Each structure stands twice: as C-alpha cells, then as structure tokens.
Short mmCIF file of C-alpha atoms in Angstrom, two decimals:
data_model
loop_
_atom_site.label_atom_id
_atom_site.label_comp_id
_atom_site.label_asym_id
_atom_site.label_seq_id
_atom_site.Cartn_x
_atom_site.Cartn_y
_atom_site.Cartn_z
CA MET I 1 -3.94 -7.38 12.91
CA ALA I 2 -1.92 -4.20 13.43
CA SER I 3 -4.01 -1.23 14.46
CA GLN I 4 -4.50 1.52 11.93
CA LEU I 5 -2.45 4.67 12.05
CA VAL I 6 -4.48 7.69 13.08
CA MET I 7 -2.96 11.15 12.91
CA TYR I 8 -4.33 14.08 14.91
CA GLU I 9 -3.83 17.79 14.31
CA GLU I 10 -1.57 18.40 17.31
CA GLU I 11 0.82 15.51 16.67
CA PHE I 12 0.81 16.26 12.94
CA HIS I 13 2.10 19.80 13.60
CA ARG I 14 4.71 18.54 16.01
CA ILE I 15 5.92 15.96 13.47
CA ASN I 16 6.07 18.55 10.69
CA ALA I 17 8.05 20.87 13.00
CA VAL I 18 10.60 18.11 13.72
CA CYS I 19 10.99 17.40 9.98
CA ASP I 20 11.38 21.11 9.19
CA ARG I 21 14.00 21.52 11.87
CA LEU I 22 15.90 18.44 10.74
CA THR I 23 16.02 19.79 7.17
CA LYS I 24 17.64 23.00 8.42
CA ASP I 25 19.90 21.47 11.11
CA ALA I 26 21.27 18.78 8.80
CA ASN I 27 21.41 21.17 5.84
CA ALA I 28 19.48 18.55 3.91
CA LYS I 29 17.53 18.98 0.68
CA VAL I 30 14.46 17.03 1.67
CA VAL I 31 13.19 15.15 4.69
CA PHE I 32 10.35 12.62 4.48
CA LEU I 33 8.55 10.64 7.08
CA VAL I 34 6.92 7.48 5.73
CA ASP I 35 4.79 4.83 7.37
CA LYS I 36 6.28 1.32 7.03
CA ASN I 37 3.27 0.41 4.88
CA GLY I 38 4.10 3.10 2.34
CA GLN I 39 1.91 6.03 3.39
CA LEU I 40 3.55 9.44 3.35
CA ILE I 41 3.19 11.17 6.72
CA SER I 42 5.23 14.33 6.39
CA ALA I 43 7.58 16.03 3.92
CA ALA I 44 9.85 19.04 4.42
CA GLY I 45 12.35 20.95 2.28
CA GLN I 46 12.55 21.05 -1.51
CA THR I 47 9.76 18.61 -2.20
CA HIS I 48 8.36 20.30 -5.33
CA ASN I 49 10.37 18.22 -7.83
CA ILE I 50 9.76 14.91 -6.15
CA ASP I 51 6.85 12.50 -6.57
CA THR I 52 6.30 12.09 -2.84
CA THR I 53 3.67 9.34 -3.10
CA SER I 54 5.94 7.15 -5.20
CA LEU I 55 8.86 7.89 -2.93
CA ALA I 56 6.85 6.78 0.10
CA SER I 57 5.78 3.53 -1.53
CA LEU I 58 9.28 2.68 -2.79
CA THR I 59 10.81 3.54 0.59
CA ALA I 60 8.43 1.12 2.30
CA GLY I 61 9.19 -1.56 -0.30
CA ASN I 62 12.90 -1.06 0.20
CA VAL I 63 12.68 -1.15 3.99
CA ALA I 64 10.50 -4.26 3.83
CA ALA I 65 12.95 -5.99 1.47
CA MET I 66 15.95 -5.08 3.64
CA GLY I 67 14.02 -6.25 6.74
CA GLY I 68 13.43 -9.58 5.00
CA LEU I 69 17.14 -9.81 4.15
CA ALA I 70 18.07 -8.98 7.74
CA LYS I 71 15.96 -11.82 9.06
CA LEU I 72 17.59 -14.24 6.61
CA ILE I 73 20.98 -13.56 8.16
CA GLY I 74 19.71 -13.59 11.73
CA GLU I 75 19.31 -9.85 12.27
CA ASN I 76 16.01 -8.41 13.36
CA GLU I 77 16.17 -5.34 11.14
CA PHE I 78 18.63 -3.00 9.46
CA PRO I 79 17.62 0.20 11.25
CA ASN I 80 19.81 2.48 9.13
CA GLN I 81 20.48 2.52 5.39
CA PHE I 82 22.69 4.83 3.38
CA HIS I 83 22.63 5.09 -0.41
CA GLU I 84 25.26 7.25 -2.04
CA GLY I 85 24.57 8.86 -5.39
CA ALA I 86 26.73 10.96 -7.72
CA LYS I 87 25.08 14.17 -6.53
CA ASP I 88 22.41 13.35 -4.01
CA SER I 89 22.48 10.73 -1.30
CA LEU I 90 19.79 9.18 0.79
CA TYR I 91 19.70 8.08 4.41
CA MET I 92 16.86 6.03 5.91
CA THR I 93 16.28 5.37 9.58
CA LEU I 94 13.60 3.27 11.23
CA VAL I 95 11.83 5.15 14.01
CA GLY I 96 10.10 3.19 16.74
CA GLY I 97 9.85 0.19 14.42
CA ARG I 98 6.87 1.84 12.78
CA VAL I 99 7.89 4.74 10.55
CA VAL I 100 10.86 5.54 8.34
CA LEU I 101 12.71 8.85 8.36
CA VAL I 102 14.23 9.59 4.94
CA VAL I 103 16.79 12.35 4.44
CA ILE I 104 18.02 13.37 0.99
CA PHE I 105 21.15 15.51 0.96
CA ASP I 106 23.99 16.64 -1.30
CA ASN I 107 27.60 17.75 -0.81
CA ARG I 108 26.60 20.93 1.03
CA THR I 109 26.49 18.81 4.15
CA SER I 110 28.18 15.64 5.38
CA LEU I 111 27.05 12.14 6.25
CA GLY I 112 28.35 12.66 9.80
CA LEU I 113 26.24 15.75 10.40
CA VAL I 114 23.16 14.12 8.82
CA ARG I 115 23.49 11.08 11.06
CA LEU I 116 23.96 13.23 14.15
CA ARG I 117 20.86 15.31 13.45
CA ILE I 118 18.80 12.27 12.50
CA LYS I 119 19.54 10.69 15.86
CA LYS I 120 18.10 13.67 17.70
CA ALA I 121 15.07 13.98 15.44
CA SER I 122 14.26 10.28 15.59
CA ASP I 123 14.29 10.36 19.41
CA GLU I 124 11.74 13.19 19.32
CA LEU I 125 9.62 11.44 16.70
CA GLU I 126 9.61 8.24 18.67
CA LYS I 127 8.04 10.08 21.62
CA ILE I 128 5.39 11.67 19.40
CA PHE I 129 4.44 8.31 17.87
CA ALA I 130 4.29 6.70 21.29
CA ALA I 131 1.83 9.46 22.30
CA LEU I 132 -0.18 8.88 19.10
CA THR I 133 -0.43 5.16 19.77
CA ALA I 134 -1.58 5.79 23.33
CA ARG I 135 -4.16 8.27 22.09
CA ALA I 136 -5.53 5.91 19.46
CA SER I 137 -5.97 3.13 22.01
CA VAL I 138 -8.25 5.26 24.22
CA PRO I 139 -11.80 3.87 23.96
CA GLY I 140 -14.05 6.02 21.84
CA ALA I 141 -11.16 7.24 19.69
CA GLY I 142 -12.73 5.45 16.73
CA SER I 143 -12.41 6.40 13.11
CA PRO I 144 -14.50 9.21 11.66
CA PHE I 145 -15.95 6.53 9.42
CA ALA I 146 -18.15 5.20 12.17
CA GLU I 147 -20.63 7.89 11.16
CA ILE I 148 -20.78 7.18 7.45
CA SER I 149 -23.72 5.44 5.91
CA ASP I 150 -23.89 2.88 3.14
CA ALA I 151 -25.35 5.65 1.00
CA ASP I 152 -22.19 7.75 1.52
CA ILE I 153 -20.10 4.85 0.24
CA ASP I 154 -22.42 4.30 -2.72
CA ASN I 155 -22.29 8.01 -3.61
CA LEU I 156 -18.54 7.77 -3.98
CA PHE I 157 -19.02 5.38 -6.88
CA SER I 158 -21.98 6.91 -8.64
CA GLU I 159 -20.88 8.90 -11.65
CA MET V 1 -3.91 -0.95 7.79
CA SER V 2 -5.47 2.31 6.77
CA PHE V 3 -3.95 5.66 7.62
CA ILE V 4 -6.36 8.34 8.79
CA ASN V 5 -5.04 11.89 8.95
CA TYR V 6 -7.39 14.25 10.77
CA SER V 7 -5.14 17.20 10.06
CA SER V 8 -5.11 16.93 6.27
CA ARG V 9 -8.50 15.17 6.35
CA GLU V 10 -7.34 12.20 4.35
CA ILE V 11 -7.80 8.50 4.57
CA ASN V 12 -5.40 6.10 2.82
CA CYS V 13 -6.09 2.43 2.19
CA LYS V 14 -4.01 -0.33 0.63
CA ILE V 15 -5.42 -2.84 -1.85
CA VAL V 16 -3.36 -5.76 -3.15
CA TYR V 17 -3.99 -7.64 -6.40
CA TYR V 18 -2.90 -11.24 -5.92
CA GLY V 19 -2.86 -14.23 -8.27
CA PRO V 20 -0.70 -16.64 -10.27
CA GLY V 21 1.93 -15.51 -12.76
CA LEU V 22 0.56 -13.94 -15.97
CA CYS V 23 -3.04 -13.88 -14.69
CA GLY V 24 -3.38 -10.14 -15.42
CA LYS V 25 -2.73 -8.29 -12.15
CA THR V 26 -0.51 -5.69 -13.78
CA THR V 27 -2.94 -5.43 -16.72
CA ASN V 28 -5.72 -4.53 -14.25
CA LEU V 29 -3.62 -1.69 -12.88
CA GLN V 30 -2.54 -0.53 -16.33
CA TYR V 31 -6.15 -0.33 -17.47
CA ILE V 32 -7.15 1.65 -14.37
CA TYR V 33 -4.17 3.95 -14.91
CA ASN V 34 -5.02 4.55 -18.57
CA LYS V 35 -8.68 5.26 -17.92
CA THR V 36 -8.56 7.60 -14.92
CA ASN V 37 -8.26 11.38 -14.96
CA PRO V 38 -4.74 12.69 -14.45
CA GLU V 39 -5.84 14.68 -11.37
CA THR V 40 -7.11 11.59 -9.57
CA LYS V 41 -4.10 9.36 -10.09
CA GLY V 42 -0.39 9.34 -9.36
CA LYS V 43 2.39 7.67 -11.29
CA LEU V 44 2.14 3.96 -12.06
CA ILE V 45 5.32 2.40 -10.77
CA SER V 46 6.33 -1.00 -12.09
CA LEU V 47 9.32 -2.80 -10.66
CA SER V 48 9.65 -5.44 -13.35
CA THR V 49 12.23 -7.56 -15.12
CA GLU V 50 13.47 -6.90 -18.65
CA THR V 51 10.77 -9.22 -19.93
CA ASP V 52 8.05 -7.20 -18.15
CA ARG V 53 7.41 -9.75 -15.43
CA THR V 54 6.70 -8.09 -12.09
CA LEU V 55 9.82 -8.38 -9.94
CA PHE V 56 8.69 -6.72 -6.73
CA PHE V 57 5.44 -4.82 -7.19
CA ASP V 58 3.40 -2.37 -9.28
CA PHE V 59 2.00 0.60 -7.46
CA LEU V 60 -0.77 3.02 -8.40
CA PRO V 61 -2.13 5.70 -6.07
CA LEU V 62 -5.73 6.69 -6.80
CA SER V 63 -8.11 9.28 -5.32
CA LEU V 64 -11.73 8.26 -5.25
CA GLY V 65 -13.36 11.42 -3.91
CA GLU V 66 -14.58 12.62 -0.56
CA ILE V 67 -16.65 11.01 2.16
CA ARG V 68 -17.86 13.36 4.88
CA GLY V 69 -15.05 15.79 4.14
CA PHE V 70 -12.34 13.14 4.10
CA LYS V 71 -10.39 12.56 0.89
CA THR V 72 -10.25 8.84 0.20
CA ARG V 73 -7.05 7.57 -1.37
CA PHE V 74 -6.44 4.02 -2.43
CA HIS V 75 -2.98 2.61 -2.99
CA LEU V 76 -3.18 -0.29 -5.43
CA TYR V 77 -0.39 -2.85 -5.42
CA THR V 78 0.24 -6.03 -7.37
CA VAL V 79 2.47 -8.86 -6.19
CA PRO V 80 4.92 -10.80 -8.38
CA GLY V 81 2.96 -13.89 -9.42
CA GLN V 82 5.78 -16.30 -10.12
CA VAL V 83 6.10 -18.97 -7.45
CA PHE V 84 9.76 -18.33 -6.60
CA TYR V 85 9.13 -14.69 -5.66
CA ASP V 86 7.31 -15.71 -2.49
CA ALA V 87 9.57 -13.76 -0.12
CA SER V 88 8.76 -10.52 -1.97
CA ARG V 89 5.06 -11.38 -2.17
CA LYS V 90 4.81 -11.62 1.61
CA LEU V 91 6.22 -8.13 2.02
CA ILE V 92 3.59 -6.52 -0.19
CA LEU V 93 0.81 -7.89 2.00
CA LYS V 94 2.01 -5.91 5.03
CA GLY V 95 -0.64 -3.44 6.08
CA VAL V 96 -3.16 -4.57 3.46
CA ASP V 97 -6.79 -3.40 3.77
CA GLY V 98 -8.33 -5.39 0.94
CA VAL V 99 -7.34 -8.12 -1.51
CA VAL V 100 -8.39 -8.87 -5.10
CA PHE V 101 -7.58 -12.36 -6.30
CA VAL V 102 -7.15 -12.37 -10.06
CA ALA V 103 -7.81 -15.89 -11.28
CA ASP V 104 -6.72 -17.02 -14.75
CA SER V 105 -9.81 -18.65 -16.29
CA GLN V 106 -7.81 -20.89 -18.65
CA VAL V 107 -8.21 -24.57 -17.90
CA GLU V 108 -4.46 -25.19 -17.86
CA ARG V 109 -4.00 -22.54 -15.17
CA MET V 110 -6.43 -24.05 -12.68
CA GLU V 111 -3.68 -25.64 -10.61
CA ALA V 112 -1.72 -22.40 -10.58
CA ASN V 113 -4.85 -20.59 -9.35
CA ILE V 114 -5.36 -23.05 -6.51
CA GLU V 115 -1.70 -22.92 -5.52
CA SER V 116 -1.70 -19.13 -5.54
CA LEU V 117 -4.90 -18.90 -3.50
CA ASP V 118 -3.44 -21.27 -0.89
CA ASN V 119 -0.29 -19.20 -0.89
CA LEU V 120 -2.35 -16.04 -0.31
CA ARG V 121 -4.06 -17.59 2.69
CA ILE V 122 -0.75 -18.73 4.20
CA ASN V 123 1.04 -15.43 3.58
CA LEU V 124 -1.86 -13.43 5.02
CA LYS V 125 -1.85 -15.61 8.09
CA GLU V 126 1.84 -14.93 8.58
CA GLN V 127 1.01 -11.22 8.70
CA GLY V 128 -1.80 -11.85 11.17
CA TYR V 129 -4.71 -11.64 8.73
CA ASP V 130 -7.46 -14.14 8.03
CA LEU V 131 -8.54 -14.38 4.39
CA ASP V 132 -12.08 -15.17 5.53
CA LYS V 133 -12.30 -11.92 7.48
CA ILE V 134 -10.64 -9.24 5.36
CA PRO V 135 -12.29 -7.46 2.41
CA PHE V 136 -11.79 -9.87 -0.47
CA VAL V 137 -13.01 -9.92 -4.08
CA MET V 138 -12.55 -12.72 -6.62
CA GLN V 139 -11.99 -11.78 -10.27
CA TYR V 140 -12.22 -14.41 -13.01
CA ASN V 141 -10.02 -12.91 -15.68
CA LYS V 142 -9.45 -13.85 -19.36
CA ARG V 143 -13.13 -14.69 -19.89
CA ASP V 144 -12.70 -14.03 -23.62
CA LEU V 145 -10.35 -16.96 -24.19
CA PRO V 146 -11.72 -20.12 -25.85
CA ASN V 147 -10.18 -22.38 -23.21
CA ALA V 148 -11.84 -20.53 -20.30
CA VAL V 149 -13.36 -22.77 -17.64
CA PRO V 150 -17.09 -22.14 -16.97
CA VAL V 151 -17.62 -19.72 -14.07
CA GLU V 152 -19.59 -22.30 -12.09
CA GLU V 153 -16.55 -24.55 -12.03
CA LEU V 154 -14.19 -21.76 -11.08
CA ARG V 155 -16.56 -20.78 -8.29
CA LYS V 156 -16.71 -24.31 -6.96
CA VAL V 157 -12.95 -24.56 -6.72
CA LEU V 158 -11.83 -21.00 -5.96
CA ASN V 159 -14.78 -19.33 -4.29
CA PRO V 160 -16.63 -21.84 -2.09
CA ARG V 161 -17.42 -19.06 0.40
CA ASN V 162 -19.13 -17.14 -2.37
CA VAL V 163 -17.42 -13.80 -1.82
CA THR V 164 -18.08 -10.97 -4.28
CA GLU V 165 -16.93 -12.08 -7.72
CA ARG V 166 -16.50 -10.47 -11.13
CA GLN V 167 -15.82 -11.72 -14.62
CA ALA V 168 -13.15 -9.78 -16.45
CA VAL V 169 -11.17 -9.27 -19.61
CA ALA V 170 -8.47 -7.00 -18.23
CA PRO V 171 -6.84 -5.71 -21.48
CA THR V 172 -10.19 -4.32 -22.69
CA GLY V 173 -11.30 -3.29 -19.20
CA VAL V 174 -14.29 -5.61 -18.85
CA GLY V 175 -14.93 -5.99 -15.12
CA VAL V 176 -11.80 -4.07 -14.10
CA PHE V 177 -13.47 -1.02 -12.54
CA ASP V 178 -16.30 -3.14 -11.14
CA THR V 179 -13.74 -5.22 -9.27
CA LEU V 180 -12.02 -2.11 -7.95
CA LYS V 181 -15.31 -0.59 -6.81
CA ASP V 182 -16.34 -3.81 -5.09
CA VAL V 183 -13.16 -4.08 -3.09
CA ALA V 184 -13.07 -0.35 -2.28
CA LYS V 185 -16.63 -0.55 -1.00
CA LEU V 186 -15.79 -3.53 1.18
CA VAL V 187 -12.75 -1.73 2.59
CA LEU V 188 -14.77 1.39 3.43
CA THR V 189 -17.52 -0.71 4.98
CA GLU V 190 -14.89 -2.43 7.10
CA LEU V 191 -13.53 0.95 8.21
CA LYS V 192 -17.02 1.96 9.15
CA LYS V 193 -17.41 -1.16 11.25
CA GLY V 194 -14.00 -0.61 12.85
CA GLY V 195 -14.96 2.89 13.93
CA GLN V 196 -18.11 1.83 15.70
#
C-alpha cells in the first residue's frame, strides 16, 4: 500500500512559495498543486472564484483516466496535458509521479512561457517532495493520530 | 491514502462507495449532501450520462469536525456500477482509505452483488490493497422492497467475515449516515494504528 502523504510546516511554505512564484513568472491566473489521489495541496493566484476542492478531485480523475489511456497504448504516463479554452486554458504536469501541477492562464501570457516556467517550478517541487518522502520514512515520524483515543473518535460522531 | 497537513492542521481521507449498477451508491451520496449543513460540505460532483448513470464518479467533500486540533475531511466517491466501466472503476480506488459496499437486497440482483464484490476484491488487489485488511463496511440497501432477500441470507453470501453491516433505504436516508459513521470510524481507527 502506498504510504500516506504527510505535509510539514517547512515544506508547505516552500511549496506555496514555488506556486506563488510560478503564478507571477508565468503570468498565470491560478496555480494549483494536487495530489494524484485528488487532495489539494497548494493554490496560488486568483483562487477566490474557483471551487478548489472540486478542481483537485477532477484533476486527479482526469490524470488517472489519461494514465489509464497511456498504458493502453503502451506509454507509461502522459506527463503533460494542455486543454485550450475560448478564454482560459489549462496545463497539467505530473511532478515526481506523485503530484500534479495545474496552471490556468489566459491570453495575457503564452503557452511557451507557461511551459518554460512550469519546467523550472516542477524541478524545484520534485526536490521538495523527495525531501518530504525521506522525512516521512524516518522512524517515529508517525501520524498525530497515534495519540487519539477511541473516545476522541466517538466524540466526533456524537451530536 | 490519507493526507495529513501539519501546517493547515488538516487530515483528508478517501472513502469509496462500491457496488453493482443501480444499487444506490449515488443515492447514498445525494442523501448525505441534502442533509448536511452547507458549511460542512462542498459541491456534489456527478460525472454521469444523460440517463443519470454514473459515468466516472460522484464526489462529495465533507468535514466531520476536529480531533485533537486537526480538521477531519472525508472525500466520498462512488464508482460507476455497470460492468463495462471496469477500467474507470479501478482508477477511483487509487489511494482509498475505506470502502462501503452497497448491496442491492433484491433477489434478482444477488448475482450482480456477488460479481461486484469479487470485482472489488480483484481491483483492490491490483492497487496493492487487501479487502480483508482495509476499513470496510457492508450496506444492505433497498430493504423496503418486497423482493428483498432476508439479511441472514445476504450475510451468508456477501459478508462471511462478518464485517460491520447496516440495513438501508437510501432514498429516505435509513442507514445512510450510520454507514458513513461506521466507515469513518474504521478509517480513523486505522490511522490511529498506523501512527503507533
């Protein structure tokens, strides 16, 4: 079974900083970082009008479906996807086989610039996630839930 | 696979509702969506065909409250039940923390139940999970129908391990929240074990 994703304060700030910078450097509207299982990790830019939870889940569904399609034709994965809309477009990149970087942009920038900036950001993110994985595998780095009692769990459901 | 964020103090878990076509997986989610406070739920997303059959998945994010300062969020998914959507069904199981099997109690759907349960076991195995080891709840749905098989019989065929089970009538909500609570509890208990 794949190990769970654990995010720590330090890495979380570094990831948010990369997403913020990518939004500015690529002149994008929004940048999202989504776990392949559909959990939203980070969001930067004009996120206020977007249902980020739904976006994360649909991104993961889309990446999973495209991954399935890739395997059918003998590819391992389609690491990059581009969807062009009338006004806004969307670019998805797999980072380290584990998370998906999603960039939404309009005609104030270009696909070329977005791709260029994504490349740099995804290299940085890959290093951060490698560090996170190493950190989570250190013995004793268990979940905070080791401390909870059955009563805590019961309390959650007692209305 | 849960996602624990120490920075935002959140924990996210994924629960999948599995079962044969038209057994009531989507109806479970719709009832939960209709009966929860707006502040605790997100949008219910349904990727379905024109005839309202689930094509890829339904998705409902739900907040259950806090445990030791951590917000607990559950992401509920359904799979498409129809046999030929197997490729899509496998994808939804990726990263699952807990499974609810919604069985159709009608006598003529017994074979479909068995086939779907076998399919669940196989698809989980492909993702590296063992149905006997992950949090798993059995729901006998459509208990109100006249052609419903007695629970003892359903249990014999579908639940020989005697995992937590619930009787339900999903459109009216009977057993729906009980099932959700059962599986959520099992998932949290599993997390607790994993952290020790």
